[in-house]
mmCIF file of C-alpha atoms in Angstrom:
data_model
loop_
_atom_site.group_PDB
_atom_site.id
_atom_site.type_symbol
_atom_site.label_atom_id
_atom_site.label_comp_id
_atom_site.label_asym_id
_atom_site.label_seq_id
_atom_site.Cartn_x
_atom_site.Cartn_y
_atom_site.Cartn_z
ATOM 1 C CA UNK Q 1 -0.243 2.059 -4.292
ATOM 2 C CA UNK Q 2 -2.168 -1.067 -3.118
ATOM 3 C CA UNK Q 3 -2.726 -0.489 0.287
ATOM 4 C CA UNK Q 4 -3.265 -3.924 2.578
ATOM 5 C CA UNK Q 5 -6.209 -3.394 4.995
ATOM 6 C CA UNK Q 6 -5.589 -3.269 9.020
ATOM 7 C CA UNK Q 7 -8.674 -4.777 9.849
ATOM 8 C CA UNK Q 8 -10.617 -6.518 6.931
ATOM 9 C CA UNK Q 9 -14.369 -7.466 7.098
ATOM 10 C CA UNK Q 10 -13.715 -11.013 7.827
ATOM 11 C CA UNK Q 11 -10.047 -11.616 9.433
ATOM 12 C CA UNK Q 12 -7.812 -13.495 6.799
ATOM 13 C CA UNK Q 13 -10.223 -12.540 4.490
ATOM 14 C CA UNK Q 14 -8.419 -12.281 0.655
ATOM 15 C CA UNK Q 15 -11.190 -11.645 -1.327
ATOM 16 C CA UNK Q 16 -12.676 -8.420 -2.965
ATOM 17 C CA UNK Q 17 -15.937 -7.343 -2.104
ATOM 18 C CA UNK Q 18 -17.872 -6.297 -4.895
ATOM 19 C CA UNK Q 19 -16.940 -8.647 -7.599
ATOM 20 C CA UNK Q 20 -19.873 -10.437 -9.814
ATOM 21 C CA UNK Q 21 -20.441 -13.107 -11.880
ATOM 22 C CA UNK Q 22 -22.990 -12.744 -14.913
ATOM 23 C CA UNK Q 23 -24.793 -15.628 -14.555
ATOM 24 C CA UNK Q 24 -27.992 -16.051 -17.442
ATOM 25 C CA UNK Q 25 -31.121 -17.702 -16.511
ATOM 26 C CA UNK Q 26 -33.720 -18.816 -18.516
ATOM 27 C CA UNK Q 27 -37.151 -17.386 -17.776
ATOM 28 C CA UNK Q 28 -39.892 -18.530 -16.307
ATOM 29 C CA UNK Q 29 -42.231 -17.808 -19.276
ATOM 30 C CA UNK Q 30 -40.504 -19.981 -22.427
ATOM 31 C CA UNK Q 31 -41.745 -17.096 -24.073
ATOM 32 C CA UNK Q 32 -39.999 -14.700 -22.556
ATOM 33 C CA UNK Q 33 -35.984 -13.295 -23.205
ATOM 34 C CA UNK Q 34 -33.095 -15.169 -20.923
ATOM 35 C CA UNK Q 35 -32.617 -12.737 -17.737
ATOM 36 C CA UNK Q 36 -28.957 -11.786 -17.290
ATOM 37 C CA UNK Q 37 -28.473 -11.520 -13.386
ATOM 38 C CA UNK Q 38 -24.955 -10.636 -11.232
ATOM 39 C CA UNK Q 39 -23.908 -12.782 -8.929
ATOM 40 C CA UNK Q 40 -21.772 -11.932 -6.157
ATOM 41 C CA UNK Q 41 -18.549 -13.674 -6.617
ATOM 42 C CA UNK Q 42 -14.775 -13.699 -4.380
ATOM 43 C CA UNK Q 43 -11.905 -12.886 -5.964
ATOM 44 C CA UNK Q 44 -8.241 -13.768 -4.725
ATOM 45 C CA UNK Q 45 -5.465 -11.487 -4.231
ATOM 46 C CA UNK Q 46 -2.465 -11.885 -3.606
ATOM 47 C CA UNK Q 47 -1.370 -12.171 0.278
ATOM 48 C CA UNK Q 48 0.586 -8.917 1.383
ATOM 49 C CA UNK Q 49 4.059 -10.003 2.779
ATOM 50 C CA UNK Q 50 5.732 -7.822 5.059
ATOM 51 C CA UNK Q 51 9.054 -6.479 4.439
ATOM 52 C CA UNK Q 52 11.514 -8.750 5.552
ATOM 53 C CA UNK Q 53 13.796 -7.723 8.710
ATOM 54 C CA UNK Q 54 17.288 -6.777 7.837
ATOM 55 C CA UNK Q 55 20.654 -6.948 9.455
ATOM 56 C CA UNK Q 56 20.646 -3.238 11.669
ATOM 57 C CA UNK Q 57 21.322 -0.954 11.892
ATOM 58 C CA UNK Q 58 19.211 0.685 8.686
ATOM 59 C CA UNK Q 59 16.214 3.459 8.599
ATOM 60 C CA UNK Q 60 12.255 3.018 8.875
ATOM 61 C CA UNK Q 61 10.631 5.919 7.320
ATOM 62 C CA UNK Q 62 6.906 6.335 8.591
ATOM 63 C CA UNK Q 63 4.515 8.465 6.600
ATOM 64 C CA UNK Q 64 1.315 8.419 8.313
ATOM 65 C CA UNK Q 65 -1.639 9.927 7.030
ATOM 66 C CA UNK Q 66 -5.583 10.819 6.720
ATOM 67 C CA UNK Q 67 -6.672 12.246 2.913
ATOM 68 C CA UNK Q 68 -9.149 14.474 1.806
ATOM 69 C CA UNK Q 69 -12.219 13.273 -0.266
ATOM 70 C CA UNK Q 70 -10.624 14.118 -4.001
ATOM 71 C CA UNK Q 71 -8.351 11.749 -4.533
ATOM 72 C CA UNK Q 72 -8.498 12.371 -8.255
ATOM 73 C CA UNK Q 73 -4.678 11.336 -9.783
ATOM 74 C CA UNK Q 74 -3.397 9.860 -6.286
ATOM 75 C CA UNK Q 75 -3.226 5.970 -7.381
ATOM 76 C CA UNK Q 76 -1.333 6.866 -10.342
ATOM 77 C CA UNK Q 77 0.550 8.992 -8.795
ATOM 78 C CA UNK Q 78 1.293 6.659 -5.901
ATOM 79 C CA UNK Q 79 2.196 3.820 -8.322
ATOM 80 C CA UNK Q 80 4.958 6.266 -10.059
ATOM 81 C CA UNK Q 81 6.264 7.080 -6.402
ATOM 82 C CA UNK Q 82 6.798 3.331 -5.775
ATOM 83 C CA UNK Q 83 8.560 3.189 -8.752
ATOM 84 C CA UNK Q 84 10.638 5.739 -8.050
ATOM 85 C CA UNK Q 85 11.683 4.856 -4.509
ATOM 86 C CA UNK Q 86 12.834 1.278 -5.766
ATOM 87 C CA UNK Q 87 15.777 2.721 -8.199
ATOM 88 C CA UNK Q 88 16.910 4.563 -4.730
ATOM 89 C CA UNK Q 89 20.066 2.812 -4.310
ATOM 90 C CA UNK Q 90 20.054 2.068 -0.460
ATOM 91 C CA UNK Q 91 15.698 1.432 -1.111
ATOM 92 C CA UNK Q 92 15.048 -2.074 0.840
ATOM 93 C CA UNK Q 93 11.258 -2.165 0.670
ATOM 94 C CA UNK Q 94 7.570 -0.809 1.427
ATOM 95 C CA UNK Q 95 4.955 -1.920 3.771
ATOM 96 C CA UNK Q 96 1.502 0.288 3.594
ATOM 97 C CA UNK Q 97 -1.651 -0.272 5.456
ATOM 98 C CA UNK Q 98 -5.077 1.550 5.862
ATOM 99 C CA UNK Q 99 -7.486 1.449 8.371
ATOM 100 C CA UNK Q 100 -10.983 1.262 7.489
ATOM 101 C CA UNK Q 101 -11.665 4.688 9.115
ATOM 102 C CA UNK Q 102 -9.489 6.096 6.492
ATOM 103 C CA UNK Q 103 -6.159 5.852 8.961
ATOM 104 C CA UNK Q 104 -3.409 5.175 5.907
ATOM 105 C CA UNK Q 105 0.403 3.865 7.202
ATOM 106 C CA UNK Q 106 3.607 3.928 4.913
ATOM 107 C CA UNK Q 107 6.643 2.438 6.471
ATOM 108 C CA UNK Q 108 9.609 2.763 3.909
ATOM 109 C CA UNK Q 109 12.653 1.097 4.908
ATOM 110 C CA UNK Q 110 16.483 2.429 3.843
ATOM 111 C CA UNK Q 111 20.158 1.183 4.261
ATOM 112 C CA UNK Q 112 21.463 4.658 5.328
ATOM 113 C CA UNK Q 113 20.411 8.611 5.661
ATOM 114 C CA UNK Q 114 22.319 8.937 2.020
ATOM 115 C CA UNK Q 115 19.057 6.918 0.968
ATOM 116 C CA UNK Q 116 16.528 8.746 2.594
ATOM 117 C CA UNK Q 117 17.923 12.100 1.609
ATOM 118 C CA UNK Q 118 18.799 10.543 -1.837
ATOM 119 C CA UNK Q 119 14.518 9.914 -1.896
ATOM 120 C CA UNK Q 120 13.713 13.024 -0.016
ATOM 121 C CA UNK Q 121 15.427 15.301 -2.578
ATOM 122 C CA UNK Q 122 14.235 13.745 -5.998
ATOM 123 C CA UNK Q 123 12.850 16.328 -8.077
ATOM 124 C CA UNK Q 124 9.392 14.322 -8.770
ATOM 125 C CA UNK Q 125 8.816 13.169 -5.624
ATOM 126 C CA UNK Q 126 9.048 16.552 -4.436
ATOM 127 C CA UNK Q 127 6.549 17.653 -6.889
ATOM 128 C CA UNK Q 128 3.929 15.030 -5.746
ATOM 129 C CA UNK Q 129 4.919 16.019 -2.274
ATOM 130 C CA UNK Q 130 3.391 19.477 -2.876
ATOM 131 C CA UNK Q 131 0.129 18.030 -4.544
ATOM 132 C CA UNK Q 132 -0.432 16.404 -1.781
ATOM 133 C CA UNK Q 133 -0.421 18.506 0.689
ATOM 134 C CA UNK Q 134 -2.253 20.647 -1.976
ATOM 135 C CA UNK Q 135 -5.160 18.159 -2.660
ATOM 136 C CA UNK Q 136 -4.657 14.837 -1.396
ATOM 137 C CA UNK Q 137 -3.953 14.883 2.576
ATOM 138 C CA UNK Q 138 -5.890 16.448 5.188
ATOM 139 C CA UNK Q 139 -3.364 15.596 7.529
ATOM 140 C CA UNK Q 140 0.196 13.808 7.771
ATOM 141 C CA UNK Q 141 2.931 13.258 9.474
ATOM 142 C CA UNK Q 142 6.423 11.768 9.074
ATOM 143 C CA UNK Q 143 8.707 10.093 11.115
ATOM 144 C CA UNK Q 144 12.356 9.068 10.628
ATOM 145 C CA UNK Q 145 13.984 6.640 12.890
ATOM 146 C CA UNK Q 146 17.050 4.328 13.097
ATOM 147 C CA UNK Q 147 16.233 0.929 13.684
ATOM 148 C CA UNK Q 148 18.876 -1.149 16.110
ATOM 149 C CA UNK Q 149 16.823 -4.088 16.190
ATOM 150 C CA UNK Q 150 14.812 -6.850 13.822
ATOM 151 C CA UNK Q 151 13.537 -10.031 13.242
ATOM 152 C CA UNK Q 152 11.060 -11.887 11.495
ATOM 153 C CA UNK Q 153 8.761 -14.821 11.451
ATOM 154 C CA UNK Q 154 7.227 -16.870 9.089
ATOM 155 C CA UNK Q 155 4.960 -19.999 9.498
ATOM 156 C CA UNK Q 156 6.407 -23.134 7.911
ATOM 157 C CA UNK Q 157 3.368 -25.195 6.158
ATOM 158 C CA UNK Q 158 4.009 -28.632 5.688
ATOM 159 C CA UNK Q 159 1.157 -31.016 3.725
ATOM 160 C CA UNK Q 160 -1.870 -30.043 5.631
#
C-alpha cells in the first residue's frame, strides 16, 4: 500500500528523500584510482489523486490506525488487500494517508452495505485482519458511515 504523506518535508514536495546518484570523480593525485561518490538526487512520483466524489448516497469506510515496530510482511500484504478490495463489485476506490508521527488513514469508499459486507467477509482479508491485530497494529479503529453528500474540485491548468 503506498501511503501519500499528510504533511511532507517541503509542502508539494514529490520527491523521495534518500535517492543518489553515483557520480565518479577523478582524483586529485593522477596517480591515484577514480573516487566513486553518491550524490543526493530527487526522484518524481507520481501525484496522489483523491478519489473522485460520487453521486450519494454510497459508504466511506475509515480504518484508522497506529502500527507496531515489526512490520515484517505488511506491504505485501497490503498490496494483496488492495487487490482484493478492487474485484469487490460495489468497490469505488481508496484514499490512504500517514502522518509523519506514524498516524496512518484508510478511507475505502463502497456503492452499498452488500459491498462492505461483501469485503468484510472475504476469507483472506479476514485472515490478514487477524495478523494484524496479531503483529502489525498497536491500535485501530474503524468507522462505517453513509455519505449523503459530495463534491469535488480540481484546478484547470491552462499554458502556464
Amino acid at each position: 500500500m503506498s501511503d501519500h504523506l499528510i504533511a511532507p518535508a517541503e509542502a508539494g514536495s514529490t520527491e523521495l528523500e534518500g535517492a543518489a546518484e553515483l557520480v565518479i570523480e577523478p582524483a586529485a593525485d593522477p596517480t591515484a584510482e577514480p573516487q566513486a561518490t553518491a550524490t543526493p538526487m530527487p526522484v518524481s512520483l507520481p501525484v496522489p489523486v483523491p478519489v473522485p466524489a460520487y453521486e450519494p448516497p454510497y459508504y466511506a469506510v475509515v480504518f484508522t490506525s497506529t502500527r507496531t515496530s515489526d512490520q515484517s510482511g505488511y506491504g505485501e500484504t497490503s498490496e494483496r488487500m488492495e487487490e482484493l478490495v478492487a474485484e469487490v463489485p460495489g468497490f469505488l476506490g481508496m484514499d490512504h494517508a500517514r502522518t509523519p508521527g506514524g498516524l496512518s488513514i484508510t478511507v475505502g469508499y463502497f456503492r452499498d452495505a452488500q459491498a462492505i459486507e461483501k469485503w468484510r467477509a472475504d476469507a483472506e482479508h479476514r485472515a490478514a485482519q487477524r495478523r494484524g491485530r496479531a503483529e502489525w497494529y498497536e491500535r485501530y479503529t474503524l468507522h462505517v458511515a453513509r455519505v449523503e453528500r459530495s463534491h469535488s474540485f480540481e484546478r484547470v491548468r491552462g499554458n502556464e
